[in-house]
CSV table of C-alpha atoms and ligand atoms in Angstrom, one decimal:
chain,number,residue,atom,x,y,z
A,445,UNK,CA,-29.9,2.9,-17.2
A,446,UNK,CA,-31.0,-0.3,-19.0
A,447,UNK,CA,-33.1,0.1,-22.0
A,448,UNK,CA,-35.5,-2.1,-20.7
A,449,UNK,CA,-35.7,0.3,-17.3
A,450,UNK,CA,-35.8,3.2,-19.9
A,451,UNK,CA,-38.6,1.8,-21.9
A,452,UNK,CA,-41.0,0.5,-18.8
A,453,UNK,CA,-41.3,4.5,-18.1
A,454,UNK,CA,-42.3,5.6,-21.2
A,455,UNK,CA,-45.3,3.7,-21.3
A,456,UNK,CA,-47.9,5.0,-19.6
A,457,UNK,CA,-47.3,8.3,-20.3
A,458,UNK,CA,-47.7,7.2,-24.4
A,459,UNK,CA,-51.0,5.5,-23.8
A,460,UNK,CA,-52.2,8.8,-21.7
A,461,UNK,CA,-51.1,10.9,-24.6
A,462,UNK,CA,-52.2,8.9,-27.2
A,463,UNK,CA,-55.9,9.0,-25.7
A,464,UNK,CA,-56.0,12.6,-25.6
A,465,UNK,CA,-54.6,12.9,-28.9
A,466,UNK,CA,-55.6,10.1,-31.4
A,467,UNK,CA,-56.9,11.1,-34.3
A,468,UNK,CA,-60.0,9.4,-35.8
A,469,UNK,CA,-59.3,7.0,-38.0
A,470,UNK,CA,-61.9,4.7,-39.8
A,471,UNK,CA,-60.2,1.5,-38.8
A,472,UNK,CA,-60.0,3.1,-35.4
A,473,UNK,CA,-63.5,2.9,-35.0
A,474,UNK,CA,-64.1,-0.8,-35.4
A,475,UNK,CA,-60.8,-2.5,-34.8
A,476,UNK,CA,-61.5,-6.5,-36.0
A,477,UNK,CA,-59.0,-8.3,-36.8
A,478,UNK,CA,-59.7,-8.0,-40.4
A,479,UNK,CA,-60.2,-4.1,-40.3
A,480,UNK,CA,-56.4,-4.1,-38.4
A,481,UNK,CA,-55.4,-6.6,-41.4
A,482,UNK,CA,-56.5,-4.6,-44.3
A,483,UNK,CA,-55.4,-1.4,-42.9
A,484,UNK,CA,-51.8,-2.4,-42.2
A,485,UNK,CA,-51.5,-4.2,-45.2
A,486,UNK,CA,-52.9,-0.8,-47.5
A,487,UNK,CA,-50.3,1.7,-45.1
A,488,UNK,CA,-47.4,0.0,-46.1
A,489,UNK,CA,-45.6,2.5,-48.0
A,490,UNK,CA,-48.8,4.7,-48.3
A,491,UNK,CA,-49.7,7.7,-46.8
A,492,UNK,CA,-53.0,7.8,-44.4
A,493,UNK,CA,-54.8,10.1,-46.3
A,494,UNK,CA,-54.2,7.9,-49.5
A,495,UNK,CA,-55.2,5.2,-47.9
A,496,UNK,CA,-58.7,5.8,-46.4
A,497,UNK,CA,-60.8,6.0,-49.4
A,498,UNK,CA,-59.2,2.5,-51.1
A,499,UNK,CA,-60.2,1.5,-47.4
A,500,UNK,CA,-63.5,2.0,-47.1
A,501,UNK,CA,-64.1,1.1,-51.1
A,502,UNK,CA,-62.2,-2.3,-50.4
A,503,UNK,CA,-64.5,-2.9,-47.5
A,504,UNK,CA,-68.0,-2.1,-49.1
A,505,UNK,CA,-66.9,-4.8,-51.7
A,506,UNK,CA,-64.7,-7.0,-49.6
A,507,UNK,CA,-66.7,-7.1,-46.0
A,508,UNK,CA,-64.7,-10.2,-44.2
A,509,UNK,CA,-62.1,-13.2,-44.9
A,510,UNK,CA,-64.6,-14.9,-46.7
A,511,UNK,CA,-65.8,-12.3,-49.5
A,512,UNK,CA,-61.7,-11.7,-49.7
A,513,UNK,CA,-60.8,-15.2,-50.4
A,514,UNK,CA,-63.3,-15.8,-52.9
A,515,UNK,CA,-62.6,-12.3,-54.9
A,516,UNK,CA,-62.0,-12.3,-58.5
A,517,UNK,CA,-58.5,-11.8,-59.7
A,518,UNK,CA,-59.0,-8.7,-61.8
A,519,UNK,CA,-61.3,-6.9,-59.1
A,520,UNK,CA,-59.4,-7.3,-56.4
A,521,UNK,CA,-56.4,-5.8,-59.0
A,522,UNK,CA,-58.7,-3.0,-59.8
A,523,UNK,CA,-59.7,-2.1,-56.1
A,524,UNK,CA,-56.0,-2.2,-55.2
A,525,UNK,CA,-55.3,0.2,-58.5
A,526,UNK,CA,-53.4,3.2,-57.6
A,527,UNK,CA,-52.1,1.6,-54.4
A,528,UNK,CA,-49.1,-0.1,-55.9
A,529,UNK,CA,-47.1,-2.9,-54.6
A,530,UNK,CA,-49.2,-5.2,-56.0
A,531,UNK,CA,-48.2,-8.0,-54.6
A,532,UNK,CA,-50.0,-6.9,-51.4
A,533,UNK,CA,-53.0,-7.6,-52.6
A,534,UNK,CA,-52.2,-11.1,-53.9
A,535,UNK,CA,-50.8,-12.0,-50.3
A,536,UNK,CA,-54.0,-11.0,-49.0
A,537,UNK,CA,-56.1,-13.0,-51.1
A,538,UNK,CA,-53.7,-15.7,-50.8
A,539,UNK,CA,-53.9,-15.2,-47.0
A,540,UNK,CA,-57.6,-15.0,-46.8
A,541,UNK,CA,-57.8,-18.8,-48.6
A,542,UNK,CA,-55.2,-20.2,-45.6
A,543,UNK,CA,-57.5,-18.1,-43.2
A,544,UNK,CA,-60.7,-20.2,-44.4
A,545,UNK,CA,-58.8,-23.2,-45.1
A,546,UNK,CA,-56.5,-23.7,-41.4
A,547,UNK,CA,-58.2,-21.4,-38.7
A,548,UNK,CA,-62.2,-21.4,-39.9
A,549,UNK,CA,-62.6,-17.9,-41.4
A,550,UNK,CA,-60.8,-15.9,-38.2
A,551,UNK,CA,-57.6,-14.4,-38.0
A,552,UNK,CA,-55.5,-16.1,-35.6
A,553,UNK,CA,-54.9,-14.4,-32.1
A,554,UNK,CA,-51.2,-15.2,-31.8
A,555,UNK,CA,-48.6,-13.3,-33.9
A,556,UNK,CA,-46.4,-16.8,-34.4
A,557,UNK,CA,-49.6,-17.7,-36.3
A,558,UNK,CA,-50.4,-14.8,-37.9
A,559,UNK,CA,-46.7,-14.9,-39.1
A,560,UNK,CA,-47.6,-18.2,-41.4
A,561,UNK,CA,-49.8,-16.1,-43.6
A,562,UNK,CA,-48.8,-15.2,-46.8
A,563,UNK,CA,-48.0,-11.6,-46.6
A,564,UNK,CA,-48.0,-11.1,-42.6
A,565,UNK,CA,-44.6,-10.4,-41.1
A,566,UNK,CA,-43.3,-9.6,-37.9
A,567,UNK,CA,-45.1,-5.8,-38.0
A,568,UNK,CA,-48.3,-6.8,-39.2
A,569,UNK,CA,-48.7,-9.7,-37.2
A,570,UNK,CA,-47.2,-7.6,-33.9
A,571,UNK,CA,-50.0,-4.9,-35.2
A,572,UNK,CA,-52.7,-7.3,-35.1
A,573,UNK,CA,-52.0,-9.1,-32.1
A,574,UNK,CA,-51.5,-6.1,-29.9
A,575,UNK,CA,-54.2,-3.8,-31.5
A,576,UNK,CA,-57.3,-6.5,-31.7
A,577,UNK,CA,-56.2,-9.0,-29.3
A,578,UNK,CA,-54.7,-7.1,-27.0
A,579,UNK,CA,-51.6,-9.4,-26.8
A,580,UNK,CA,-48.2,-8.2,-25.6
A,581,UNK,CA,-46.6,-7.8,-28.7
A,582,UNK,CA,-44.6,-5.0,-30.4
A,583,UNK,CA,-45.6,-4.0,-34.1
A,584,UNK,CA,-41.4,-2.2,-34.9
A,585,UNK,CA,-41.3,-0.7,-38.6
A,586,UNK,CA,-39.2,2.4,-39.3
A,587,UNK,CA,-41.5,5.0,-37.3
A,588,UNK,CA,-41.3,3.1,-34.1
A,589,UNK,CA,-37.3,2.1,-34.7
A,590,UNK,CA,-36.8,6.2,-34.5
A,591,UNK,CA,-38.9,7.1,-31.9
A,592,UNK,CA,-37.2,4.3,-29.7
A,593,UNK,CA,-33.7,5.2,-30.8
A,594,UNK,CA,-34.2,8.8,-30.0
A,595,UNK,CA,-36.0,7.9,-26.8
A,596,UNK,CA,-33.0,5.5,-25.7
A,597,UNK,CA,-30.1,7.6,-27.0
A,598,UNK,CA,-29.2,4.3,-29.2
A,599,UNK,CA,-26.6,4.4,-32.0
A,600,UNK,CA,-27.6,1.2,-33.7
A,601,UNK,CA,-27.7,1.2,-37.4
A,602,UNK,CA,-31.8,1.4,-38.2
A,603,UNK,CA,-31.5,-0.3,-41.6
A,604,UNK,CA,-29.4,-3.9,-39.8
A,605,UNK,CA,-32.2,-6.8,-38.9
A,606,UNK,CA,-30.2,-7.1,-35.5
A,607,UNK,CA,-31.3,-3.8,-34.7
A,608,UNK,CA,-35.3,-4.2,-35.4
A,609,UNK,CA,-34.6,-7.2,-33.6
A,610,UNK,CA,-33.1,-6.1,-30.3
A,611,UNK,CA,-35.6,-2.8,-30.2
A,612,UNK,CA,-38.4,-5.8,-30.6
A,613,UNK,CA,-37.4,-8.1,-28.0
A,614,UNK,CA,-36.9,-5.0,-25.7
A,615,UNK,CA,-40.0,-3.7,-26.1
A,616,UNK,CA,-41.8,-7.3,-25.7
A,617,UNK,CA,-40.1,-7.7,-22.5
A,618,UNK,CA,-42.3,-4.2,-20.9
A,619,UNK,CA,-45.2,-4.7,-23.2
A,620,UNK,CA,-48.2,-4.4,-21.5
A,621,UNK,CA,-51.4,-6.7,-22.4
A,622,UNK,CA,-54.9,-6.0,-22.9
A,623,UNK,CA,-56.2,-2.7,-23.6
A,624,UNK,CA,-52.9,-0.7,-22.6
A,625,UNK,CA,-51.0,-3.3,-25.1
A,626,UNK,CA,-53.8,-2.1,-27.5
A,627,UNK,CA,-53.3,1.9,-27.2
A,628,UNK,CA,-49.5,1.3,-26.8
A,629,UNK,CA,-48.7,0.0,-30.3
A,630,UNK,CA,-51.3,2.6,-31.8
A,631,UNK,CA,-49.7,5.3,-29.7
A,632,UNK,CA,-46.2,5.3,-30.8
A,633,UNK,CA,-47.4,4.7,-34.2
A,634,UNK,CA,-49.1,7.9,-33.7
A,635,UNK,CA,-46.3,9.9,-31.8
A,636,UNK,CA,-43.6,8.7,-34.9
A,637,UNK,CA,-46.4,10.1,-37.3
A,638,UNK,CA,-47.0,13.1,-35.7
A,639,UNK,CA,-44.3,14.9,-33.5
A,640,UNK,CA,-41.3,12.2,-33.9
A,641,UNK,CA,-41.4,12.6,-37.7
A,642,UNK,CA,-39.2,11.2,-40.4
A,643,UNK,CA,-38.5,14.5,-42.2
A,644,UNK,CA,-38.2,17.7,-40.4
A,645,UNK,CA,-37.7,18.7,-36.6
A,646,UNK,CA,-39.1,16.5,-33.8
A,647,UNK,CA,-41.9,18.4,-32.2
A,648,UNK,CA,-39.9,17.7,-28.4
A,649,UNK,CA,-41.7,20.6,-27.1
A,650,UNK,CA,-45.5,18.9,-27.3
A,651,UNK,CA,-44.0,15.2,-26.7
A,652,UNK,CA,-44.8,13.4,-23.8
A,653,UNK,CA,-41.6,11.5,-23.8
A,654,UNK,CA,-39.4,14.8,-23.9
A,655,UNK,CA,-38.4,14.0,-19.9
A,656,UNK,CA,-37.6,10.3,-20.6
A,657,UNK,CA,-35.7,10.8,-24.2
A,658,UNK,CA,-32.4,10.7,-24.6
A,659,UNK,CA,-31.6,12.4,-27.7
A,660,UNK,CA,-33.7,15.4,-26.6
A,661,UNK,CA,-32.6,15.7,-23.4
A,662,UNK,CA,-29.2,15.6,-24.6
A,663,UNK,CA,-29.8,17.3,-27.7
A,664,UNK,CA,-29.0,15.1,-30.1
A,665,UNK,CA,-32.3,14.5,-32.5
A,666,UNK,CA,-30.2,15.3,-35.6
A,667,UNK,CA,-27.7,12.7,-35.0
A,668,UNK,CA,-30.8,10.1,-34.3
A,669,UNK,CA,-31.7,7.5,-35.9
A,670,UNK,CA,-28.7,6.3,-37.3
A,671,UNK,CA,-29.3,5.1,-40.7
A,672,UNK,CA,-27.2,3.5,-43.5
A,673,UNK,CA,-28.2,5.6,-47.0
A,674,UNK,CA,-30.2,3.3,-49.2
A,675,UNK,CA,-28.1,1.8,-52.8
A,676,UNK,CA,-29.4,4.7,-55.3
A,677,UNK,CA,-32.3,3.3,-57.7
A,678,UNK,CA,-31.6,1.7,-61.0
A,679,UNK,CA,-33.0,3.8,-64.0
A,680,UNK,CA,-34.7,1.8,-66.5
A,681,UNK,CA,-35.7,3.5,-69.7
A,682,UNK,CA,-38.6,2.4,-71.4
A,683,UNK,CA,-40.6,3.4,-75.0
A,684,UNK,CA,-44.5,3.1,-74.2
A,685,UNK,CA,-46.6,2.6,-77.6
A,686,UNK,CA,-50.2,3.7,-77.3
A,687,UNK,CA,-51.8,1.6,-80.4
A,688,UNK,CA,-54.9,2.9,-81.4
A,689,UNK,CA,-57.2,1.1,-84.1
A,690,UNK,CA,-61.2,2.3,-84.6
A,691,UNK,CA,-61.1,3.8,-81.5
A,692,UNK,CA,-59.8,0.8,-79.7
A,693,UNK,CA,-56.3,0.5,-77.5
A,694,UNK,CA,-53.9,-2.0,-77.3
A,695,UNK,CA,-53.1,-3.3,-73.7
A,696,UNK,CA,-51.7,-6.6,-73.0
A,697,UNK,CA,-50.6,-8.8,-70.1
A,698,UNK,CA,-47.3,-8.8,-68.1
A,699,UNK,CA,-45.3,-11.3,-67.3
A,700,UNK,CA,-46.0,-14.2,-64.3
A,701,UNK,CA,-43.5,-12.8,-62.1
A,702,UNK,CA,-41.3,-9.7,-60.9
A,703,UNK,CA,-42.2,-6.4,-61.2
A,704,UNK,CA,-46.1,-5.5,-61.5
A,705,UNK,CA,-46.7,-9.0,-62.1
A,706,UNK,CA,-49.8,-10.6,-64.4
A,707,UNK,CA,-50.6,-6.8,-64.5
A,708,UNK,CA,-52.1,-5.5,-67.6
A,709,UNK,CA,-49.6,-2.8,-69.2
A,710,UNK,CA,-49.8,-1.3,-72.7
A,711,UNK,CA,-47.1,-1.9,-75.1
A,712,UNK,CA,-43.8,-1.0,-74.4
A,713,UNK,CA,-40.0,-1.9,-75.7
A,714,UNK,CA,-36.9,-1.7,-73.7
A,715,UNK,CA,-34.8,1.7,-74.0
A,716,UNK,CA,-35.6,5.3,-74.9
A,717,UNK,CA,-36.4,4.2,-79.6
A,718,UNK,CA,-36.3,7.1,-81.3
A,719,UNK,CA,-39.3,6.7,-84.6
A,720,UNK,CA,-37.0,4.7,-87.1
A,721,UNK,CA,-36.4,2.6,-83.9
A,722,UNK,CA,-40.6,2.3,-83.4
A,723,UNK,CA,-41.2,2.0,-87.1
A,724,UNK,CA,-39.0,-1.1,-87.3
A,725,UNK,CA,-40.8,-2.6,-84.2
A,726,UNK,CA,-44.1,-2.2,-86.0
A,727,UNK,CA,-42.7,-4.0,-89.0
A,728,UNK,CA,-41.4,-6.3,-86.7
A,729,UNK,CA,-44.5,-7.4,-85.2
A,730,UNK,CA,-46.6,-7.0,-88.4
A,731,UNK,CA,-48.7,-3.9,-87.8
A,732,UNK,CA,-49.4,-1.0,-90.3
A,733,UNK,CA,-49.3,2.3,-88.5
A,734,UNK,CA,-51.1,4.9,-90.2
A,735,UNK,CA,-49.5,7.8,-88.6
A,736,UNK,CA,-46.9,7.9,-85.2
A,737,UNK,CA,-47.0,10.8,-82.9
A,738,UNK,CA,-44.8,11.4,-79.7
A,739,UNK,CA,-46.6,12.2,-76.8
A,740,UNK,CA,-44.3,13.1,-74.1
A,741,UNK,CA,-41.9,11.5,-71.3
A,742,UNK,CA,-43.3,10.3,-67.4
A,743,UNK,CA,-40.8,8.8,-64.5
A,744,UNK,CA,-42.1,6.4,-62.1
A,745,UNK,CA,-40.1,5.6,-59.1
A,746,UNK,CA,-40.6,2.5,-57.3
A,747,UNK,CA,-38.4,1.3,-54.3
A,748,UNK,CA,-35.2,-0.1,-56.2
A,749,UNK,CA,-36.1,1.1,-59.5
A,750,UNK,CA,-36.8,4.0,-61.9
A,751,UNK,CA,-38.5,3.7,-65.4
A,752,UNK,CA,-37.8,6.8,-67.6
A,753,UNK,CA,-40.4,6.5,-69.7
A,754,UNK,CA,-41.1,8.3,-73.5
A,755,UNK,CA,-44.2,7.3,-75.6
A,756,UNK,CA,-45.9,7.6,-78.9
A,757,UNK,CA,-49.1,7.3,-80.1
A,758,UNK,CA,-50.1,5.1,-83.3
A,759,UNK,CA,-52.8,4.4,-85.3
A,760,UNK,CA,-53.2,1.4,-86.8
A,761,UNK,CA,-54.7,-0.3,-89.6
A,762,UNK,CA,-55.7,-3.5,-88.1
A,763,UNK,CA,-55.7,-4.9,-84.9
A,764,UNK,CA,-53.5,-7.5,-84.2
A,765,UNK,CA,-54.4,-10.8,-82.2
A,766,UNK,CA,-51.2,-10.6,-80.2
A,767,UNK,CA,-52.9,-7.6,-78.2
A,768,UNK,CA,-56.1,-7.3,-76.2
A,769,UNK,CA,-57.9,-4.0,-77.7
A,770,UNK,CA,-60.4,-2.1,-75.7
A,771,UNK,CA,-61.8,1.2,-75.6
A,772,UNK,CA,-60.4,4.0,-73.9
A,773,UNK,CA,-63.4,3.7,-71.3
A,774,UNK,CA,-63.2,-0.1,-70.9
A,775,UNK,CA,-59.8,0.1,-69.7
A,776,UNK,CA,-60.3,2.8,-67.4
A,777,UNK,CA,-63.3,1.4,-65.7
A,778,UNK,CA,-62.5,-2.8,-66.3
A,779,UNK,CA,-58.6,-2.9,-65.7
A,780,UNK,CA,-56.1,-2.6,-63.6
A,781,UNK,CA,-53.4,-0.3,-65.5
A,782,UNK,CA,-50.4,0.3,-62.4
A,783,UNK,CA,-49.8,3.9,-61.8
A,784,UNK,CA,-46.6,4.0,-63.0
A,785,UNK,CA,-48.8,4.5,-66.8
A,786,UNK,CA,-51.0,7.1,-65.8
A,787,UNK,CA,-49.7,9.6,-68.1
A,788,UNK,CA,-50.5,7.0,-70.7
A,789,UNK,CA,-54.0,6.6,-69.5
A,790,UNK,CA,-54.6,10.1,-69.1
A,791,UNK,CA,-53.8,10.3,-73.2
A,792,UNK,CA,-56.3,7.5,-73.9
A,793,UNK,CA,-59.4,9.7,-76.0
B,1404,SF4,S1,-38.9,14.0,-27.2
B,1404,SF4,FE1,-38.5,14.6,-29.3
B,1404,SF4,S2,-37.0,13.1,-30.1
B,1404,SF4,FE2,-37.8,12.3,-28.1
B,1404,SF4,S3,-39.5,11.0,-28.8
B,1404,SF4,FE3,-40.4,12.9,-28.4
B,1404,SF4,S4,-40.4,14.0,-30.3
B,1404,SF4,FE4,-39.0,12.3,-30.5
């Protein structure tokens, strides 16, 4: 059987499932356009649950396009703190300006438009279409690449373009429109979260696709999807200084680009310095520490990298001009410290 033959029966049978079985969700609720946006955008490499408060904060503050593109730099950082992938949040600001600027405040209905905004590709814009516009178009990350592997018994590697490619075009080509195109997308989103998981056993039993799926039917669930392992992480070791004077900390700026961009940090040297290593530093930059302390070791994993990171704790006799200094409750509540520091943080007084 074709795929395309394979795929046009699974359909109905998803949506029918899916409407029995959806799970309330706040952006469920009230799908707009910019609900769908923000949503998508926050899930991206964040669990549900994770996600739902940042939600509903983002949107008390942030209400449409218009509030979004006009945000302030530093609160949309601080609203986003604890999400990571900060970058995300730039897009959408920068997407929200092109929103005002080229289509009037509202989010384009096709995806080939939605693609030209900063931070919107082929998913999001599929998810956006399909789920408030009710267009015929396929929203394929790596929940809906397995269920449709496993469904179509199909051996392609998950991880090549070609492959998110082909499962796209051959879903487009059976996509329904309207209302059924706006429970389809949401429904094997939902069916990939729920009983086709990532990790673990498929729940076959419960799924309504056991009588159409290949790799259940055949048995085959462990062998499906076929994916390439990803490079292992680079480990970074880093020294994190918390600089205290008067009851003030040091924090300071990070660079304009790569990782955690324009993000404030607090100061930190390359490699795992021992004291002498830290003392010399200080002499370096011209501070006078009254005393150093260590105060323990955090790892942070982020997708392609590792930081192994040790820190002390110093007071100071002066502050210096080179760092911002701020107390231990301004941070917290006024900046946007990445979580890869919150072992830092949590050591602030
Ligand atoms: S029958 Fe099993 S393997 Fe097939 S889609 Fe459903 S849960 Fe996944």
């Amino acid at each position: 059987m074709q795929y395309t033959e394979k795929l046009s029966f699974i359909i109905y049978p998803l949506i029918s499932w899916y409407q029995e079985h959806k799970r309330p969700l706040p952006w469920r609720d009230d799908p707009t356009p910019y609900h769908v946006w923000i949503s998508e955008i926050m899930l991206q490499q964040t669990r549900i649950e994770a996600v739902i408060p940042y939600y509903h904060r983002f949107l008390t503050e942030l209400p449409d396009v218009k509030a979004l593109s006009k945000v302030d730099d530093d609160k949309l950082m601080k609203l986003w703190e604890g999400l990571g992938y900060y970058s995300r949040a730039r897009n959408l600001k920068k997407a929200a300006i092109q929103i005002m600027t080229e289509h009037g405040g509202d989010l384009p209905e096709e995806a080939s438009d939605l693609r030209k905004l900063s931070g919107i590709g082929d998913y999001t814009a599929g998810a956006i279409a399909s789920i408030s516009f009710g267009k015929p178009e396929p929203a394929v990350d790596g929940n809906v690449l397995r269920v449709i592997t496993r469904v179509l018994g199909c051996f392609d590697d998950i991880m090549l373009p070609a492959t998110k490619k082909m499962i796209s075009e051959e879903l487009r080509a059976v996509y329904p429109k309207g209302e059924d195109a706006k429970n389809l997308t949401q429904a094997i989103m939902e069916l990939g979260e729920s009983l086709c998981i990532p990790n673990g056993e498929p729940k076959c039993e419960a799924c309504p696709l056991r009588k159409h799926c290949t790799a259940s039917l055949e048995d085959i669930t462990d062998k499906l999807p076929v994916k390439t392992p990803k490079k292992a992480r680079k480990i970074e070791k880093r020294t994190v200084l918390l600089l205290s004077c008067r009851g003030k900390y040091a924090i300071c700026k990070r660079p304009e680009t790569g990782l955690l961009a324009k993000l404030w940090e607090y100061p930190n040297l390359d490699g795992h310095a021992d004291e002498e290593d830290v003392a010399s530093w200080f002499h370096r930059k011209g501070i006078t520490p009254i005393s150093i302390r260590p105060i323990g070791e955090a790892v942070h994993i982020f997708t392609h990298i590792e930081w192994h990171m040790q820190g002390f704790a110093a007071e100071c006799a002066e502050e210096t001009s080179e760092f911002s200094w701020y107390t231990a409750e301004e941070i917290r509540t006024q900046f946007a410290i990445p979580t890869a520091f919150r072992f830092f943080t949590k050591q602030l007084e």
